[in-house]
Amino acid sequence: MTQRLTLHTRATSAGPIMELVGELDRHTASDVRTALLELDLRAGQQLVLDLGHLTFCDSTGITVLLAARNHALAANAAIVLAAVPDRVSRIFRIVGLEQVFPTHTTAQAAEAAWRPTPS
């Protein structure tokens, strides 16, 4: 049985931080997609996906992360991942996604590293 996924979103000066807690799979992917569309993401900001409390991520979950990237790029914003669990990081390395997603050790580190892009 799939553990429920909980999303916690907060706004920062750098942009929204979305923390995913639980399992990101085919049962919970639509919740993340819906939440992404509701974000107030502006050009020049960055979207931080905090995965530190993600307990499971299947191929559908990876597809959602790629959709989040596309959503950010469409808004002319950046996207970074924070606190990526080892099991997810390993999958990213195997399929080459570490080249696609910048990562930080924590959401706070991602926020601190953000630099606004000139308009």
Short mmCIF file of C-alpha atoms in Angstrom, two decimals:
data_model
loop_
_atom_site.label_atom_id
_atom_site.label_comp_id
_atom_site.label_asym_id
_atom_site.label_seq_id
_atom_site.Cartn_x
_atom_site.Cartn_y
_atom_site.Cartn_z
CA MET A 1 0.00 0.00 0.00
CA THR A 2 1.23 3.48 -0.89
CA GLN A 3 2.05 5.90 1.88
CA ARG A 4 0.27 9.17 1.40
CA LEU A 5 2.36 12.01 0.06
CA THR A 6 2.22 15.29 1.92
CA LEU A 7 3.26 18.56 0.30
CA HIS A 8 4.42 21.58 2.24
CA THR A 9 4.92 24.74 0.22
CA ARG A 10 6.29 28.04 1.38
CA ALA A 11 7.19 31.25 -0.38
CA THR A 12 10.61 32.81 -0.06
CA SER A 13 12.27 35.79 -1.73
CA ALA A 14 14.03 33.31 -4.04
CA GLY A 15 10.79 31.59 -5.00
CA PRO A 16 8.64 28.72 -3.76
CA ILE A 17 10.00 25.77 -1.83
CA MET A 18 7.96 22.58 -2.10
CA GLU A 19 8.77 19.84 0.38
CA LEU A 20 7.64 16.33 -0.56
CA VAL A 21 7.08 13.97 2.36
CA GLY A 22 6.27 10.31 1.74
CA GLU A 23 6.08 8.36 -1.50
CA LEU A 24 6.12 9.88 -4.97
CA ASP A 25 4.63 7.29 -7.28
CA ARG A 26 1.75 6.70 -9.67
CA HIS A 27 -0.75 7.07 -6.83
CA THR A 28 0.50 10.47 -5.66
CA ALA A 29 1.95 12.03 -8.82
CA SER A 30 -1.24 13.88 -9.72
CA ASP A 31 -1.17 15.67 -6.33
CA VAL A 32 2.27 17.06 -7.13
CA ARG A 33 1.28 18.05 -10.67
CA THR A 34 -1.75 19.92 -9.34
CA ALA A 35 0.30 21.68 -6.67
CA LEU A 36 2.89 22.73 -9.25
CA LEU A 37 0.24 24.42 -11.38
CA GLU A 38 -0.97 26.36 -8.34
CA LEU A 39 2.46 27.77 -7.48
CA ASP A 40 3.15 31.46 -7.81
CA LEU A 41 6.37 31.05 -9.80
CA ARG A 42 7.71 34.15 -11.52
CA ALA A 43 10.44 34.78 -14.05
CA GLY A 44 13.86 34.96 -12.45
CA GLN A 45 12.86 32.99 -9.36
CA GLN A 46 13.81 29.44 -8.51
CA LEU A 47 11.62 26.52 -7.53
CA VAL A 48 13.17 24.35 -4.85
CA LEU A 49 11.92 20.79 -4.51
CA ASP A 50 12.98 19.55 -1.09
CA LEU A 51 13.18 15.75 -1.26
CA GLY A 52 14.73 15.17 2.16
CA HIS A 53 11.67 13.33 3.46
CA LEU A 54 10.88 11.42 0.29
CA THR A 55 10.72 7.73 1.19
CA PHE A 56 10.12 6.33 -2.30
CA CYS A 57 10.24 7.55 -5.90
CA ASP A 58 9.36 5.39 -8.90
CA SER A 59 9.54 6.19 -12.61
CA THR A 60 6.25 8.10 -12.41
CA GLY A 61 7.79 10.23 -9.69
CA ILE A 62 10.80 10.97 -11.86
CA THR A 63 8.42 11.97 -14.65
CA VAL A 64 6.76 14.42 -12.23
CA LEU A 65 10.14 15.91 -11.35
CA LEU A 66 10.82 16.41 -15.06
CA ALA A 67 7.38 18.00 -15.44
CA ALA A 68 8.27 20.36 -12.57
CA ARG A 69 11.44 21.30 -14.43
CA ASN A 70 9.44 22.01 -17.59
CA HIS A 71 6.96 24.08 -15.57
CA ALA A 72 9.78 26.17 -14.09
CA LEU A 73 11.46 26.67 -17.45
CA ALA A 74 8.13 27.72 -19.01
CA ALA A 75 7.87 30.39 -16.29
CA ASN A 76 11.43 31.49 -17.11
CA ALA A 77 12.47 30.34 -13.64
CA ALA A 78 15.11 27.94 -12.38
CA ILE A 79 14.60 24.67 -10.55
CA VAL A 80 16.83 22.96 -8.01
CA LEU A 81 16.50 19.86 -5.89
CA ALA A 82 17.43 19.83 -2.22
CA ALA A 83 18.32 17.00 0.18
CA VAL A 84 18.02 14.31 -2.48
CA PRO A 85 17.98 10.89 -0.76
CA ASP A 86 20.79 8.52 -1.73
CA ARG A 87 18.41 6.02 -3.36
CA VAL A 88 16.97 8.74 -5.62
CA SER A 89 20.38 10.27 -6.31
CA ARG A 90 21.65 6.85 -7.41
CA ILE A 91 18.81 6.52 -9.93
CA PHE A 92 19.52 10.03 -11.21
CA ARG A 93 23.16 9.13 -11.79
CA ILE A 94 22.23 5.92 -13.62
CA VAL A 95 19.88 7.66 -16.06
CA GLY A 96 21.90 10.88 -16.36
CA LEU A 97 19.50 13.23 -14.58
CA GLU A 98 22.21 14.65 -12.33
CA GLN A 99 23.09 16.69 -15.43
CA VAL A 100 19.54 18.08 -15.57
CA PHE A 101 18.88 19.03 -11.94
CA PRO A 102 21.19 21.21 -9.88
CA THR A 103 21.16 19.97 -6.28
CA HIS A 104 21.87 21.36 -2.84
CA THR A 105 22.26 19.64 0.50
CA THR A 106 19.32 21.53 2.03
CA ALA A 107 16.52 23.84 0.96
CA GLN A 108 18.19 26.58 3.00
CA ALA A 109 21.44 26.09 1.04
CA ALA A 110 19.49 26.30 -2.22
CA GLU A 111 17.81 29.49 -1.11
CA ALA A 112 21.14 31.00 -0.01
CA ALA A 113 22.79 30.11 -3.35
CA TRP A 114 20.04 31.74 -5.44
CA ARG A 115 20.96 34.85 -7.35
CA PRO A 116 18.22 36.75 -9.19
CA THR A 117 18.61 36.82 -12.93
CA PRO A 118 18.72 40.30 -14.46
CA SER A 119 15.58 41.37 -16.29
#
